[in-house]
Coordinates of C-alpha atoms and ligand atoms in Angstrom, one line a residue:
M1 CA 17.5 58.5 -77.2
K2 CA 13.7 58.7 -77.1
K3 CA 13.5 56.7 -80.3
N4 CA 15.8 53.9 -78.8
F5 CA 13.8 53.6 -75.6
P6 CA 11.5 50.6 -76.6
F7 CA 14.6 48.7 -77.8
L8 CA 16.5 49.4 -74.6
L9 CA 13.5 48.2 -72.5
L10 CA 13.2 45.0 -74.6
F11 CA 16.9 44.4 -74.1
I12 CA 16.6 44.7 -70.3
L13 CA 13.5 42.5 -70.2
G14 CA 15.4 39.9 -72.3
V15 CA 18.4 39.9 -69.9
V16 CA 16.1 39.5 -66.9
A17 CA 14.1 36.7 -68.6
C18 CA 17.3 34.8 -69.6
N19 CA 18.8 35.1 -66.1
P20 CA 18.2 31.7 -64.5
K21 CA 18.8 33.2 -61.1
A22 CA 16.1 35.9 -61.5
G23 CA 13.3 33.8 -60.2
S24 CA 15.1 32.6 -57.1
E25 CA 16.1 36.0 -55.9
P26 CA 14.6 37.0 -52.6
S27 CA 11.5 39.1 -53.0
A28 CA 11.9 42.9 -52.8
A29 CA 10.1 43.0 -49.5
G30 CA 12.4 40.3 -48.0
A31 CA 15.5 41.9 -49.3
Q32 CA 14.3 45.3 -47.9
S33 CA 13.6 43.9 -44.4
S34 CA 16.9 42.1 -44.1
A35 CA 18.7 45.3 -45.3
L36 CA 16.8 47.2 -42.6
S37 CA 17.9 44.8 -39.9
E38 CA 21.5 45.2 -40.9
T39 CA 21.5 49.0 -40.9
A40 CA 19.0 49.8 -38.2
P41 CA 20.4 51.4 -35.1
K42 CA 20.0 49.1 -32.2
P43 CA 18.1 50.4 -29.1
D44 CA 19.5 50.0 -25.6
R45 CA 16.1 49.2 -24.2
I46 CA 13.2 47.1 -25.6
I47 CA 9.8 47.4 -24.0
L48 CA 7.2 44.9 -25.4
M49 CA 3.6 45.8 -24.4
I50 CA 1.0 43.1 -24.9
G51 CA -2.7 43.9 -24.7
D52 CA -4.2 40.5 -24.3
G53 CA -7.2 40.1 -26.5
M54 CA -6.7 43.5 -28.0
G55 CA -8.0 43.5 -31.6
L56 CA -8.7 46.5 -33.8
T57 CA -12.3 46.9 -32.4
Q58 CA -11.1 46.9 -28.8
I59 CA -8.7 49.7 -29.7
T60 CA -11.5 51.6 -31.5
A61 CA -13.8 51.2 -28.5
G62 CA -11.1 52.6 -26.2
M63 CA -10.5 55.5 -28.6
L64 CA -14.2 56.4 -29.0
M65 CA -14.7 56.4 -25.3
N66 CA -11.6 58.5 -24.6
D67 CA -12.4 61.7 -26.6
N68 CA -11.6 60.0 -29.8
Y69 CA -7.9 59.7 -29.0
L70 CA -5.4 57.1 -27.8
N71 CA -1.6 57.3 -27.2
L72 CA -1.4 54.5 -29.8
E73 CA -1.8 57.3 -32.4
E74 CA 1.7 58.5 -31.6
F75 CA 3.4 55.4 -33.1
P76 CA 5.0 56.0 -36.5
Y77 CA 5.2 52.4 -37.6
I78 CA 2.2 50.0 -37.7
G79 CA 2.1 46.4 -38.9
L80 CA -0.2 43.3 -38.8
I81 CA 0.5 39.8 -37.5
K82 CA -0.9 36.4 -38.4
T83 CA -1.7 34.7 -35.1
R84 CA -2.6 31.0 -35.7
S85 CA -0.9 28.5 -33.5
S86 CA 0.7 25.1 -34.5
D87 CA -2.5 23.2 -33.8
N88 CA -5.3 25.7 -34.1
L89 CA -6.5 28.4 -36.5
V90 CA -7.4 30.4 -33.3
T91 CA -4.5 30.8 -30.9
D92 CA -4.7 30.9 -27.1
S93 CA -2.5 33.3 -25.0
A94 CA 0.1 30.6 -24.2
A95 CA 0.9 29.8 -27.8
G96 CA 0.5 33.4 -28.7
A97 CA 3.0 34.6 -26.1
T98 CA 5.4 31.8 -26.8
A99 CA 5.5 32.9 -30.5
F100 CA 6.5 36.4 -29.2
S101 CA 8.9 35.1 -26.5
A102 CA 10.6 32.3 -28.3
G103 CA 9.8 32.6 -32.0
V104 CA 8.2 29.2 -32.4
K105 CA 4.7 28.2 -33.5
T106 CA 3.5 25.9 -30.8
Y107 CA 0.3 24.3 -29.5
N108 CA -2.4 26.0 -27.5
G109 CA -1.5 25.8 -23.8
A110 CA 2.2 25.6 -24.3
I111 CA 4.4 27.8 -22.0
G112 CA 7.9 28.4 -23.5
V113 CA 8.0 24.9 -25.2
D114 CA 7.9 23.8 -28.8
P115 CA 5.3 21.4 -30.3
D116 CA 7.4 18.4 -28.9
K117 CA 7.3 20.0 -25.4
N118 CA 11.0 20.9 -25.5
P119 CA 12.0 24.1 -23.8
V120 CA 12.9 27.0 -26.2
P121 CA 15.1 29.9 -25.1
T122 CA 13.1 33.1 -24.7
I123 CA 14.0 36.7 -25.6
L124 CA 14.1 37.5 -21.9
E125 CA 16.7 34.7 -21.3
I126 CA 18.7 35.6 -24.4
A127 CA 18.7 39.3 -23.4
A128 CA 19.8 38.4 -19.8
E129 CA 22.6 36.3 -21.2
R130 CA 23.8 39.4 -23.1
G131 CA 23.8 41.5 -19.9
Y132 CA 20.4 43.1 -20.1
S133 CA 18.3 43.4 -17.0
T134 CA 14.8 42.0 -17.4
G135 CA 11.4 42.6 -16.1
L136 CA 7.8 41.5 -16.3
V137 CA 4.7 43.4 -15.3
A138 CA 1.1 42.2 -15.7
T139 CA -2.5 42.7 -14.5
S140 CA -2.9 38.9 -14.2
S141 CA -1.1 36.4 -12.1
I142 CA 2.6 36.4 -13.0
T143 CA 2.1 32.7 -13.7
H144 CA -0.6 33.4 -16.2
A145 CA 0.0 32.4 -19.9
T146 CA 1.4 35.6 -21.2
P147 CA 4.0 36.5 -18.6
A148 CA 4.8 32.8 -17.9
S149 CA 5.8 32.3 -21.5
F150 CA 8.7 34.7 -21.1
F151 CA 10.3 33.0 -18.0
A152 CA 8.9 29.4 -17.7
H153 CA 9.0 26.2 -19.7
Q154 CA 6.0 23.9 -19.0
P155 CA 3.8 21.7 -21.2
S156 CA 0.6 23.3 -19.9
R157 CA -0.5 26.7 -18.9
S158 CA -2.6 25.2 -16.1
M159 CA 0.5 24.2 -14.1
N160 CA 0.6 27.4 -12.1
E161 CA 2.7 26.0 -9.3
A162 CA 5.3 24.5 -11.6
I163 CA 5.4 27.8 -13.5
A164 CA 5.9 29.7 -10.3
K165 CA 8.8 27.4 -9.4
D166 CA 10.5 28.1 -12.7
M167 CA 10.9 31.7 -11.4
L168 CA 13.6 30.4 -9.1
Q169 CA 15.8 29.6 -12.1
A170 CA 14.7 32.4 -14.4
P171 CA 17.0 35.4 -15.1
V172 CA 14.3 37.9 -14.1
D173 CA 15.3 41.0 -12.2
L174 CA 11.8 42.4 -11.6
F175 CA 8.3 41.0 -11.6
I176 CA 5.0 42.6 -10.7
G177 CA 1.7 40.7 -11.0
G178 CA -0.8 38.6 -9.1
G179 CA -0.7 34.9 -8.1
K180 CA 1.0 35.0 -4.7
D181 CA -0.8 31.8 -3.7
F182 CA 1.1 29.8 -6.4
F183 CA 4.3 30.8 -4.6
T184 CA 3.2 30.4 -1.0
K185 CA 0.2 28.0 -0.7
R186 CA 1.6 25.1 -2.6
E187 CA 1.1 21.4 -2.7
D188 CA 4.8 20.8 -2.1
Q189 CA 4.6 23.1 1.0
A190 CA 7.5 25.2 -0.3
N191 CA 7.5 29.0 0.2
L192 CA 8.9 30.4 -3.0
V193 CA 8.7 33.9 -1.8
D194 CA 11.2 33.0 1.0
S195 CA 13.4 31.3 -1.6
L196 CA 13.3 34.4 -3.8
K197 CA 14.1 36.6 -0.9
N198 CA 17.1 34.4 -0.1
S199 CA 18.3 34.8 -3.7
G200 CA 18.2 38.6 -3.4
F201 CA 14.7 39.8 -4.2
T202 CA 13.0 42.5 -2.2
F203 CA 9.2 41.9 -2.0
Y204 CA 6.6 44.6 -1.9
E205 CA 2.9 43.9 -1.0
S206 CA 1.8 46.5 -3.6
P207 CA 3.6 48.1 -6.5
F208 CA 2.6 51.4 -4.9
D209 CA 5.0 50.5 -2.1
I210 CA 8.0 50.2 -4.3
P211 CA 10.2 53.3 -3.7
S212 CA 11.3 55.5 -6.6
N213 CA 14.6 54.4 -8.1
A214 CA 14.6 51.2 -5.9
Q215 CA 17.8 49.2 -6.5
G216 CA 18.4 45.5 -6.8
K217 CA 15.9 42.7 -7.7
I218 CA 12.3 43.6 -7.0
A219 CA 9.0 41.6 -6.8
S220 CA 5.5 42.5 -6.1
L221 CA 2.7 39.8 -5.9
Y222 CA -0.2 42.2 -5.3
A223 CA -3.0 39.7 -5.5
D224 CA -3.4 36.1 -4.1
K225 CA -4.7 34.8 -7.4
Q226 CA -5.9 37.0 -10.3
P227 CA -6.0 40.8 -9.7
I228 CA -9.4 42.4 -9.9
S229 CA -10.7 44.3 -13.0
I230 CA -10.9 48.1 -13.3
L231 CA -14.7 47.9 -13.1
D232 CA -14.3 45.9 -9.8
G233 CA -12.0 48.5 -8.3
R234 CA -8.4 47.9 -9.4
S235 CA -6.7 51.3 -9.3
D236 CA -6.3 52.9 -12.8
E237 CA -2.9 54.0 -11.4
L238 CA -1.6 50.5 -10.7
L239 CA -0.4 49.4 -14.2
V240 CA 0.9 52.9 -15.0
Q241 CA 2.9 53.1 -11.7
A242 CA 4.1 49.5 -11.8
S243 CA 5.4 50.1 -15.3
Q244 CA 7.1 53.4 -14.4
K245 CA 8.7 51.8 -11.3
A246 CA 9.9 48.9 -13.4
I247 CA 11.5 51.3 -15.9
E248 CA 13.2 53.2 -13.1
N249 CA 14.5 50.1 -11.5
L250 CA 15.7 48.3 -14.6
G251 CA 17.1 51.6 -16.0
S252 CA 19.9 51.5 -13.4
K253 CA 21.6 49.2 -15.9
D254 CA 22.2 50.5 -19.3
Q255 CA 20.3 47.9 -21.2
F256 CA 17.0 46.2 -20.4
F257 CA 14.1 44.1 -21.7
L258 CA 10.7 44.7 -20.2
M259 CA 7.4 43.0 -21.0
I260 CA 4.2 44.8 -19.8
E261 CA 0.8 43.1 -20.2
G262 CA -2.6 44.7 -20.1
S263 CA -4.0 41.2 -19.2
Q264 CA -7.7 41.9 -18.7
I265 CA -8.8 43.3 -22.1
D266 CA -9.1 39.6 -22.9
W267 CA -11.2 38.7 -19.9
E268 CA -13.7 41.5 -20.6
G269 CA -13.8 40.2 -24.1
H270 CA -14.6 36.7 -22.8
G271 CA -17.4 38.3 -20.8
N272 CA -18.7 40.1 -23.8
N273 CA -18.6 43.3 -21.8
S274 CA -18.1 46.5 -23.8
E275 CA -17.8 48.7 -20.8
G276 CA -15.1 46.4 -19.3
I277 CA -13.2 46.3 -22.6
V278 CA -13.2 50.1 -22.7
A279 CA -12.0 50.4 -19.1
E280 CA -9.2 47.9 -19.5
M281 CA -8.2 49.3 -22.9
I282 CA -8.0 52.9 -21.6
D283 CA -6.0 51.6 -18.6
F284 CA -3.5 49.9 -21.0
D285 CA -3.3 53.0 -23.2
N286 CA -2.6 55.3 -20.3
T287 CA 0.3 52.9 -19.5
I288 CA 1.4 53.1 -23.2
G289 CA 1.4 56.9 -22.8
A290 CA 3.7 56.8 -19.7
V291 CA 6.0 54.3 -21.4
L292 CA 6.1 56.5 -24.6
E293 CA 6.9 59.6 -22.5
F294 CA 10.0 57.7 -21.1
A295 CA 11.0 56.5 -24.6
K296 CA 10.7 59.9 -26.1
E297 CA 12.9 61.5 -23.5
D298 CA 15.3 58.6 -23.5
G299 CA 15.7 58.4 -27.3
N300 CA 17.2 54.9 -27.2
T301 CA 14.2 52.8 -26.3
L302 CA 12.2 50.7 -28.7
V303 CA 8.5 50.3 -27.7
I304 CA 6.4 47.6 -29.4
V305 CA 2.7 47.3 -28.7
T306 CA 0.7 44.3 -29.9
A307 CA -1.7 41.6 -28.9
D308 CA -1.7 37.8 -28.9
H309 CA -5.2 37.6 -30.5
E310 CA -8.6 39.3 -30.5
T311 CA -11.3 38.1 -28.0
G312 CA -15.0 38.1 -28.5
G313 CA -15.4 38.7 -32.2
Y314 CA -16.2 42.2 -31.1
S315 CA -17.8 44.9 -33.2
I316 CA -19.3 48.3 -32.5
V317 CA -22.8 48.8 -33.9
G318 CA -23.7 52.1 -32.3
E319 CA -24.3 54.0 -29.1
D320 CA -27.1 54.2 -26.6
E321 CA -28.9 57.4 -25.4
E322 CA -26.3 57.9 -22.7
G323 CA -23.5 57.7 -25.3
R324 CA -22.3 54.3 -24.2
L325 CA -21.0 51.9 -26.9
E326 CA -23.3 49.2 -28.2
G327 CA -21.1 46.2 -28.9
R328 CA -22.0 42.9 -30.5
F329 CA -20.0 39.7 -30.0
T330 CA -19.8 36.6 -32.2
T331 CA -18.1 34.4 -29.6
G332 CA -17.1 34.1 -25.9
G333 CA -13.7 32.9 -27.0
H334 CA -10.9 34.2 -29.2
T335 CA -10.9 34.9 -32.9
G336 CA -8.3 34.4 -35.7
D337 CA -8.1 38.0 -36.9
L338 CA -5.0 39.7 -38.0
I339 CA -3.7 41.8 -35.1
P340 CA -2.0 45.2 -35.2
V341 CA 1.5 46.0 -34.1
F342 CA 2.7 49.5 -33.2
A343 CA 6.4 50.4 -32.9
Y344 CA 8.3 53.5 -31.8
G345 CA 12.0 54.2 -31.4
P346 CA 15.2 52.7 -32.9
G347 CA 14.4 49.7 -35.2
S348 CA 10.7 50.5 -35.2
E349 CA 10.6 50.6 -39.0
M350 CA 11.2 46.9 -39.0
F351 CA 7.7 46.3 -37.6
S352 CA 5.7 47.6 -40.6
G353 CA 4.2 45.1 -43.0
I354 CA 2.3 41.8 -42.6
Y355 CA 4.1 38.9 -41.0
E356 CA 3.8 36.0 -38.6
N357 CA 3.6 36.5 -34.8
T358 CA 6.9 34.6 -34.4
A359 CA 8.6 37.4 -36.4
I360 CA 8.1 39.7 -33.4
F361 CA 10.7 37.5 -31.6
D362 CA 13.0 37.4 -34.7
K363 CA 13.0 41.2 -35.0
M364 CA 13.5 41.8 -31.3
K365 CA 16.4 39.3 -31.3
S366 CA 18.1 40.9 -34.3
L367 CA 17.9 44.3 -32.4
L368 CA 19.6 43.0 -29.2
K369 CA 23.1 44.2 -28.8
Ligands
ZN401 ZN1 -8.4 34.7 -23.5

């Protein structure tokens, strides 16, 4: 047998070389990922968590300033996404979120529309159609680029009042964010909060006012425009509690899709503020911890954590005498870095590897029941 081995090998190589189909077969990685999607158990609940502007250095900064630990370390599967938009090497949050929400590469500024400005169905809308309850939680205005891209379809992220109006038609069961003025102090004089109350929403001034296990459709617009930062006094319990209450409320139905955004990691990146990045990063990671705790107990929830892009071209170059991070920034804008993806729960193995940001949508869609 041993003596025949080289001949056997040559024979196999010959068969492969002579097979005209061999070169057109899908790559091993492609075949493996489609096999995974067919066999993977499907979760009842999907929670997508987006740390806006959260690159690897933002994560590292939060970890270093949090006793060298983040809840992100609990995730078994880690991948990387390519983030460029259809018209720019460096994406903005609108194109980045529309890639996640609708699976299309579109232009910077686009909210739930393709490069020709046609509306594209979002994962939230598709999930709702299949009987899931749906929710959005953010530390920005609910009309801001990231949350907007899941429920609205508008050619420009700056159209806050039009985006707010899209909420009237959107299949959203719960939303918690800022931006109340875009619903109540409008050019068209409409009061969209009244309209939403008429369609069954209960409004709460603050997410802290939402009772435990509140039933029915729920909304909280807890800031007139953009919520303040952690450094300026936003409670570090707000995002954690808003997310926990969202899970309790949506959990009254068996299946739900929930998007949670830590919106202001990005804004502190634009401000080139290391201390602010650390504060927003730890706030977001505390929320990740609370969500993971639910997912571990539940056993049937997929949690995905990622970001739309990195902000600031941030790097850590040392620490000062008080032990504070010394950061350096290469820009006041976004960068085109690869961005990490963390996944936990049924289907999480599908999220390892390197792929386009639009694949987040494809993978989530393939995991819907
Ligand atoms: Zn930004």
